[in-house]
Amino acid sequence: MASEPTTVTITGGGGQIGYALMFRIAAGDMLGADRPVRLRLLEIPQGMRAAEGAALELQDCAFPLLREVEVTDDPLTAFNGTRIALLVGSRPRSAGMERGDLLAANAGIFGPQGRAIGAVADEDVRVVVVGNPANTNALIAAASAAPDVPAERFTALTRLDHNRAVGQLAEFLEVGAEAIADVAIWGNHSATQFPDVSHATLRHGPEGRMPLLDALAERLGGREAATAWLDDVFIPRVAKRGAEIIEVRGSSSVASAANAAIDHVRDEQLGTPRRSWTSAAVVSRGEYGVPEGIVCSFPVRSRGKGYEVVEGLDLDDRARARLEASVAELVAERDAVTALGAL
Ligand code: NAX
């Protein structure tokens, strides 16, 4: 077992997703059973007691991998030496709040946090933004950490959308989730996202795989019916799943969001399965015509040194139109925060 612990910082450590995250990280679910962790929980003063209470519970678990827990409201303390940062705490949209106000409030959080990461984090730090609007918050944090931290170290979470898409397909096709590969989420973590199954495959027989679109067509009685199901049922259900959870559960997604954040970091750190991919929002280098610099979800792979966009996939006209609509929203968000002086 490596003896030097990895420093992991969770912002919003007194909130719901933070609470669901920290026990699994301390149990070794994120970095593996051979990597001890030092946890830092960043909160605002109002959230400190809740985070401190969670830290007491962590102690009561006596996790063998957990070396230390520190709760603080000072970003420079929270990010000191941080190797993995999960930026969860954000300003939620309150009733009647305009989008511009939401972006401004979050720029006031992710700008200073990005600066603190640039100033004191480990030189190989990786950051995933969970707090919404996640893509644009990641863009602000990355810009604020420059030039000390390369922008590509900042990512935003669309793995929950990815996992939701896989879950929907698995249920519909009556297979286990592990039988489905190469689904992709493109664009923004918002209702404009494009959950894409056109390159996805389904396990078929002991060794083989078949195109997932063929499996859908078989089940639904033809290609046209499959396309209609994707457009009318699957895509809206995945894109609006967060609202469905709130309606049914009476509260937003928590354990599934924490699980997705753990999947995101684990695959980034330890690598995605060979010949397969996942989805994450990363800084565009112009792939698929997405403007350079914006944080956009793509199919991505990792060999353990950060996510790389899977290039060279064909996008038909309908897919391209969906991607462009979501990218237009990201560009509008970037322009709004630029106008606020946050970039
Ligand atoms: P909670 O309100 O339970 O917790 C948020 C915590 O963040 C609070 O304890 C608050 O005090 C703290 N906080 C606020 N500002 C902070 C700051 N400047 N520094 C440190 N801590 C700060 O929300 P929760 O349910 O945990 O959700 C957190 C965020 O995740 C929200 O923005 C939510 O929209 C977002 N989500 C993102 C998802 C994704 O897939 N990207 C899915 C789930 C979730 O909706």
Coordinates of C-alpha atoms and ligand atoms in Angstrom, one line a residue:
M1 CA 0.0 0.0 0.0
A2 CA 1.4 3.4 -1.0
S3 CA 2.1 5.2 2.3
E4 CA 1.9 8.9 1.2
P5 CA -1.9 9.8 1.2
T6 CA -3.5 11.5 -1.8
T7 CA -5.1 14.8 -0.9
V8 CA -8.7 15.0 -2.1
T9 CA -10.7 18.2 -1.6
I10 CA -14.5 18.3 -1.7
T11 CA -16.2 21.6 -1.8
G12 CA -19.7 21.7 -0.4
G13 CA -18.7 19.1 2.2
G14 CA -21.6 20.0 4.4
G15 CA -24.1 19.4 1.5
Q16 CA -25.9 16.4 0.3
I17 CA -23.7 15.2 -2.6
G18 CA -20.6 15.9 -0.4
Y19 CA -22.0 13.7 2.2
A20 CA -22.7 10.9 -0.2
L21 CA -19.2 11.3 -1.7
M22 CA -16.9 11.3 1.3
F23 CA -17.7 7.9 2.7
R24 CA -17.2 6.1 -0.7
I25 CA -13.9 8.0 -1.3
A26 CA -12.7 7.1 2.2
A27 CA -13.7 3.5 1.5
G28 CA -11.4 3.4 -1.5
D29 CA -14.1 3.4 -4.2
M30 CA -12.6 6.3 -6.1
L31 CA -8.8 5.7 -6.2
G32 CA -8.6 2.1 -5.3
A33 CA -7.9 0.0 -2.2
D34 CA -4.2 0.7 -2.3
R35 CA -4.3 4.5 -2.1
P36 CA -4.7 6.2 1.3
V37 CA -6.5 9.5 1.2
R38 CA -6.4 12.8 3.1
L39 CA -9.8 14.5 2.9
R40 CA -10.3 18.2 3.0
L41 CA -13.9 19.6 3.2
L42 CA -14.4 23.2 2.1
E43 CA -17.6 25.0 3.2
I44 CA -18.9 28.4 3.7
P45 CA -19.5 29.4 7.3
Q46 CA -23.2 28.4 7.3
G47 CA -22.2 24.9 6.1
M48 CA -19.3 24.3 8.5
R49 CA -21.3 22.5 11.3
A50 CA -22.8 20.1 8.9
A51 CA -19.3 19.3 7.4
E52 CA -17.9 19.0 10.9
G53 CA -20.6 16.5 11.8
A54 CA -19.9 14.5 8.7
A55 CA -16.2 14.5 9.6
L56 CA -17.1 13.0 13.0
E57 CA -19.0 10.2 11.3
L58 CA -16.0 9.6 9.0
Q59 CA -13.9 9.1 12.1
D60 CA -16.5 6.6 13.4
C61 CA -16.1 4.5 10.3
A62 CA -12.4 3.9 11.1
F63 CA -11.7 3.5 7.4
P64 CA -8.2 1.9 6.9
L65 CA -7.4 4.2 4.0
L66 CA -8.5 7.5 5.6
R67 CA -5.5 9.3 7.1
E68 CA -6.9 12.7 8.0
V69 CA -10.0 14.9 7.6
E70 CA -9.9 18.6 7.7
V71 CA -12.9 21.0 7.6
T72 CA -12.3 24.6 6.6
D73 CA -13.9 27.7 5.1
D74 CA -10.6 28.9 3.7
P75 CA -10.0 27.9 0.0
L76 CA -6.2 28.3 0.4
T77 CA -6.2 25.7 3.3
A78 CA -8.7 23.5 1.5
F79 CA -6.7 23.2 -1.8
N80 CA -3.2 23.2 -0.2
G81 CA -1.4 20.3 -2.0
T82 CA -4.7 19.0 -3.5
R83 CA -4.3 16.3 -6.1
I84 CA -8.0 15.7 -6.8
A85 CA -10.6 18.4 -6.3
L86 CA -14.3 17.8 -6.5
L87 CA -16.0 21.2 -6.8
V88 CA -19.6 20.4 -5.6
G89 CA -20.7 23.5 -3.6
S90 CA -22.4 26.1 -5.7
R91 CA -25.1 28.6 -5.6
P92 CA -28.4 27.0 -6.6
R93 CA -31.0 28.8 -8.6
S94 CA -33.6 30.3 -6.3
A95 CA -37.2 31.1 -7.2
G96 CA -37.3 34.0 -9.7
M97 CA -33.5 34.1 -10.2
E98 CA -32.5 35.1 -13.7
R99 CA -29.8 33.0 -15.5
G100 CA -27.5 36.0 -15.5
D101 CA -27.7 36.3 -11.7
L102 CA -27.0 32.6 -11.3
L103 CA -24.0 32.8 -13.6
A104 CA -22.7 35.8 -11.7
A105 CA -23.2 34.2 -8.2
N106 CA -21.3 31.1 -9.3
A107 CA -18.6 33.2 -10.9
G108 CA -18.1 34.6 -7.4
I109 CA -17.5 31.1 -6.2
F110 CA -15.6 29.4 -9.0
G111 CA -13.3 32.3 -9.7
P112 CA -11.7 32.5 -6.2
Q113 CA -11.6 28.7 -6.0
G114 CA -9.8 28.5 -9.3
R115 CA -7.3 31.1 -8.1
A116 CA -6.7 29.2 -4.9
I117 CA -6.2 25.9 -6.9
G118 CA -3.7 27.8 -9.1
A119 CA -1.9 29.1 -6.1
V120 CA -1.5 26.1 -3.8
A121 CA -2.7 22.8 -5.3
D122 CA -0.4 19.9 -6.3
E123 CA 1.3 20.5 -9.6
D124 CA -0.6 17.5 -11.1
V125 CA -4.0 18.5 -9.7
R126 CA -7.2 17.3 -11.5
V127 CA -10.5 19.1 -10.9
V128 CA -14.0 18.0 -11.6
V129 CA -16.8 20.5 -11.3
V130 CA -20.2 19.1 -10.2
G131 CA -21.9 22.3 -9.0
N132 CA -24.2 23.8 -11.7
P133 CA -24.0 25.3 -14.2
A134 CA -21.1 22.8 -14.2
N135 CA -19.6 23.3 -17.6
T136 CA -19.4 27.1 -17.3
N137 CA -18.3 26.9 -13.7
A138 CA -15.4 24.7 -14.9
L139 CA -14.5 27.2 -17.6
I140 CA -14.4 30.0 -14.9
A141 CA -12.3 27.9 -12.5
A142 CA -9.9 26.9 -15.3
A143 CA -9.5 30.5 -16.4
S144 CA -8.9 31.6 -12.9
A145 CA -6.2 28.9 -12.2
A146 CA -4.3 29.9 -15.3
P147 CA -1.4 30.0 -16.0
D148 CA -0.4 27.9 -13.0
V149 CA -2.6 24.9 -13.9
P150 CA -3.2 23.9 -17.6
A151 CA -6.9 24.3 -18.5
E152 CA -7.2 20.6 -19.5
R153 CA -6.9 19.6 -15.9
F154 CA -10.4 21.0 -15.4
T155 CA -13.4 18.9 -16.3
A156 CA -17.2 19.0 -15.6
L157 CA -19.4 16.1 -14.7
T158 CA -21.7 14.6 -17.4
R159 CA -21.1 11.1 -16.2
L160 CA -24.4 11.1 -14.4
D161 CA -26.1 11.8 -17.8
H162 CA -24.0 9.0 -19.3
N163 CA -24.9 6.6 -16.6
R164 CA -28.6 7.6 -16.8
A165 CA -28.5 6.9 -20.6
V166 CA -27.0 3.4 -20.0
G167 CA -29.5 2.7 -17.3
Q168 CA -32.5 3.6 -19.6
L169 CA -31.2 1.4 -22.4
A170 CA -30.5 -1.5 -20.1
E171 CA -34.0 -1.4 -18.7
F172 CA -35.6 -1.1 -22.2
L173 CA -33.5 -3.9 -23.7
E174 CA -33.8 -6.0 -20.6
V175 CA -30.0 -6.5 -20.2
G176 CA -27.5 -5.7 -17.6
A177 CA -25.9 -2.2 -17.8
E178 CA -22.5 -3.9 -18.4
A179 CA -23.8 -5.2 -21.7
I180 CA -23.9 -1.7 -23.2
A181 CA -20.9 0.2 -24.4
D182 CA -20.0 3.4 -26.1
V183 CA -22.9 5.6 -25.4
A184 CA -21.9 9.3 -25.6
I185 CA -23.2 12.5 -24.0
W186 CA -22.4 15.6 -26.1
G187 CA -22.7 19.3 -25.2
N188 CA -23.9 20.9 -22.0
H189 CA -25.0 19.3 -18.7
S190 CA -28.5 20.7 -19.2
A191 CA -31.7 19.9 -21.0
T192 CA -30.0 20.7 -24.3
Q193 CA -27.5 17.8 -23.9
F194 CA -27.4 15.2 -26.7
P195 CA -27.4 11.6 -25.4
D196 CA -26.1 9.7 -28.5
V197 CA -26.4 5.9 -29.1
S198 CA -25.4 5.9 -32.7
H199 CA -22.0 4.3 -32.0
A200 CA -23.1 2.3 -29.0
T201 CA -23.0 -1.5 -29.0
L202 CA -24.7 -4.3 -27.1
R203 CA -23.1 -7.6 -26.1
H204 CA -24.2 -10.3 -28.4
G205 CA -23.3 -13.9 -27.7
P206 CA -20.3 -14.9 -25.6
E207 CA -17.7 -12.9 -27.6
G208 CA -19.5 -10.6 -30.0
R209 CA -21.2 -7.2 -30.0
M210 CA -24.0 -5.8 -32.2
P211 CA -24.9 -2.2 -33.0
L212 CA -27.3 -0.9 -30.3
L213 CA -29.4 0.7 -33.0
D214 CA -30.0 -2.8 -34.5
A215 CA -31.1 -4.1 -31.2
L216 CA -33.5 -1.2 -30.8
A217 CA -34.8 -1.6 -34.3
E218 CA -35.3 -5.4 -33.7
R219 CA -37.3 -4.7 -30.5
L220 CA -39.3 -1.8 -31.9
G221 CA -40.0 -3.2 -35.4
G222 CA -37.7 -1.2 -37.6
R223 CA -35.2 1.7 -37.9
E224 CA -37.9 4.4 -38.1
A225 CA -39.6 3.3 -34.9
A226 CA -36.2 3.1 -33.2
T227 CA -35.4 6.7 -34.3
A228 CA -38.8 7.9 -33.0
W229 CA -38.3 6.2 -29.7
L230 CA -34.8 7.8 -29.3
D231 CA -36.2 11.3 -30.2
D232 CA -39.5 11.1 -28.3
V233 CA -38.7 9.0 -25.3
F234 CA -35.1 8.3 -24.6
I235 CA -33.4 11.6 -25.2
P236 CA -35.9 13.8 -23.3
R237 CA -36.0 11.2 -20.5
V238 CA -32.3 11.3 -20.0
A239 CA -32.0 15.0 -20.5
K240 CA -34.8 15.7 -18.0
R241 CA -34.0 12.9 -15.5
G242 CA -32.9 15.4 -12.9
A243 CA -36.3 17.0 -12.9
E244 CA -38.0 13.5 -12.8
I245 CA -35.9 12.6 -9.7
I246 CA -37.0 15.8 -7.9
E247 CA -40.6 15.2 -8.8
V248 CA -40.7 11.6 -7.6
R249 CA -38.2 11.8 -4.7
G250 CA -39.0 15.3 -3.5
S251 CA -35.3 16.1 -3.6
S252 CA -32.6 16.3 -6.2
S253 CA -30.2 13.5 -7.2
V254 CA -27.6 12.8 -4.6
A255 CA -26.3 9.3 -4.4
S256 CA -26.4 8.8 -8.2
A257 CA -24.6 12.2 -8.6
A258 CA -21.9 11.2 -6.1
N259 CA -21.6 7.8 -7.7
A260 CA -21.1 9.4 -11.1
A261 CA -18.4 11.8 -9.7
I262 CA -16.6 8.8 -8.3
D263 CA -16.8 7.0 -11.7
H264 CA -15.5 10.1 -13.4
V265 CA -12.4 10.5 -11.3
R266 CA -11.7 6.8 -11.1
D267 CA -11.8 6.4 -14.9
E268 CA -9.7 9.5 -15.3
Q269 CA -7.1 8.3 -12.8
L270 CA -7.1 4.6 -13.5
G271 CA -8.1 4.6 -17.2
T272 CA -11.3 3.7 -19.1
P273 CA -11.7 0.0 -20.3
R274 CA -9.7 -0.9 -23.4
R275 CA -11.5 -0.2 -26.7
S276 CA -14.3 1.6 -24.9
W277 CA -15.1 5.1 -23.8
T278 CA -17.2 7.2 -21.3
S279 CA -18.4 10.8 -21.3
A280 CA -17.0 13.9 -19.6
A281 CA -17.1 17.6 -20.2
V282 CA -13.5 18.7 -21.1
V283 CA -11.9 21.8 -22.6
S284 CA -12.5 21.8 -26.3
R285 CA -9.5 21.9 -28.6
G286 CA -11.8 22.4 -31.5
E287 CA -12.9 18.7 -31.9
Y288 CA -16.0 18.2 -33.9
G289 CA -16.2 21.9 -34.7
V290 CA -16.8 22.8 -31.0
P291 CA -15.3 26.3 -30.4
E292 CA -11.9 26.0 -28.7
G293 CA -11.8 26.7 -25.0
I294 CA -15.4 25.9 -24.0
V295 CA -16.0 23.0 -21.6
C296 CA -18.1 20.6 -23.6
S297 CA -19.1 17.0 -23.1
F298 CA -17.6 14.5 -25.5
P299 CA -17.0 10.8 -25.7
V300 CA -13.6 10.5 -23.9
R301 CA -11.0 7.9 -23.1
S302 CA -8.3 7.9 -20.4
R303 CA -5.1 5.9 -20.1
G304 CA -4.7 7.2 -16.5
K305 CA -3.3 10.6 -17.4
G306 CA -6.5 12.6 -18.0
Y307 CA -9.3 12.4 -20.5
E308 CA -8.8 12.7 -24.2
V309 CA -11.7 13.2 -26.7
V310 CA -12.4 10.2 -28.9
E311 CA -12.0 11.7 -32.4
G312 CA -13.2 10.6 -35.8
L313 CA -16.7 9.5 -35.0
D314 CA -19.3 10.2 -37.8
L315 CA -22.1 12.5 -36.8
D316 CA -25.1 12.6 -39.1
D317 CA -27.1 15.8 -39.8
R318 CA -29.5 15.2 -36.9
A319 CA -26.7 14.5 -34.4
R320 CA -24.8 17.5 -35.6
A321 CA -27.8 19.8 -35.2
R322 CA -28.4 18.6 -31.6
L323 CA -24.7 19.1 -30.8
E324 CA -24.7 22.6 -32.3
A325 CA -27.8 23.5 -30.3
S326 CA -26.2 22.5 -27.0
V327 CA -22.9 24.2 -28.0
A328 CA -24.8 27.4 -28.8
E329 CA -26.0 27.4 -25.2
L330 CA -22.5 26.9 -23.9
V331 CA -21.3 29.7 -26.1
A332 CA -24.1 32.0 -24.7
E333 CA -23.1 31.1 -21.2
R334 CA -19.4 31.8 -21.9
D335 CA -20.3 35.1 -23.5
A336 CA -22.5 36.0 -20.4
V337 CA -19.7 35.3 -18.0
T338 CA -17.2 37.1 -20.2
A339 CA -19.5 40.2 -20.1
L340 CA -19.5 39.8 -16.3
G341 CA -15.7 40.0 -16.3
A342 CA -15.4 36.5 -15.0
L343 CA -13.1 35.2 -17.8
Ligands
NAX1 P1 -26.6 21.1 -1.3 O1 -27.3 22.4 -1.2 O2 -27.0 20.0 -0.4 O3 -25.0 21.4 -0.9 C1 -24.3 22.4 -1.4 C2 -23.3 22.8 -0.3 O4 -22.3 23.7 -0.9 C3 -23.9 23.5 0.9 O5 -23.5 22.8 2.1 C4 -23.3 24.9 0.8 O6 -23.1 25.5 2.1 C5 -22.0 24.6 0.1 N1 -21.4 25.8 -0.6 C6 -22.1 26.8 -1.2 N2 -21.2 27.7 -1.6 C7 -19.9 27.2 -1.3 C8 -18.6 27.7 -1.5 N3 -18.4 28.9 -2.1 N4 -17.6 27.0 -1.0 C9 -17.8 25.8 -0.4 N5 -19.1 25.3 -0.2 C10 -20.1 26.0 -0.7 O7 -26.5 20.7 -2.8 P2 -26.2 19.3 -3.4 O8 -27.4 18.5 -3.6 O9 -25.0 18.7 -2.7 O10 -25.8 19.7 -4.9 C11 -24.6 20.4 -5.2 C12 -24.5 20.9 -6.6 O11 -24.5 19.7 -7.5 C13 -25.6 21.7 -7.1 O12 -25.1 22.8 -7.8 C14 -26.4 20.8 -8.0 O13 -27.1 21.6 -9.0 C15 -25.3 20.1 -8.6 N6 -25.6 18.8 -9.3 C16 -24.9 18.5 -10.4 C17 -25.1 17.3 -11.1 C18 -24.2 17.0 -12.3 O14 -24.5 15.9 -12.9 N7 -23.3 17.8 -12.7 C19 -26.1 16.4 -10.7 C20 -26.6 16.6 -9.3 C21 -26.7 18.0 -8.8 O15 -27.9 18.5 -9.3

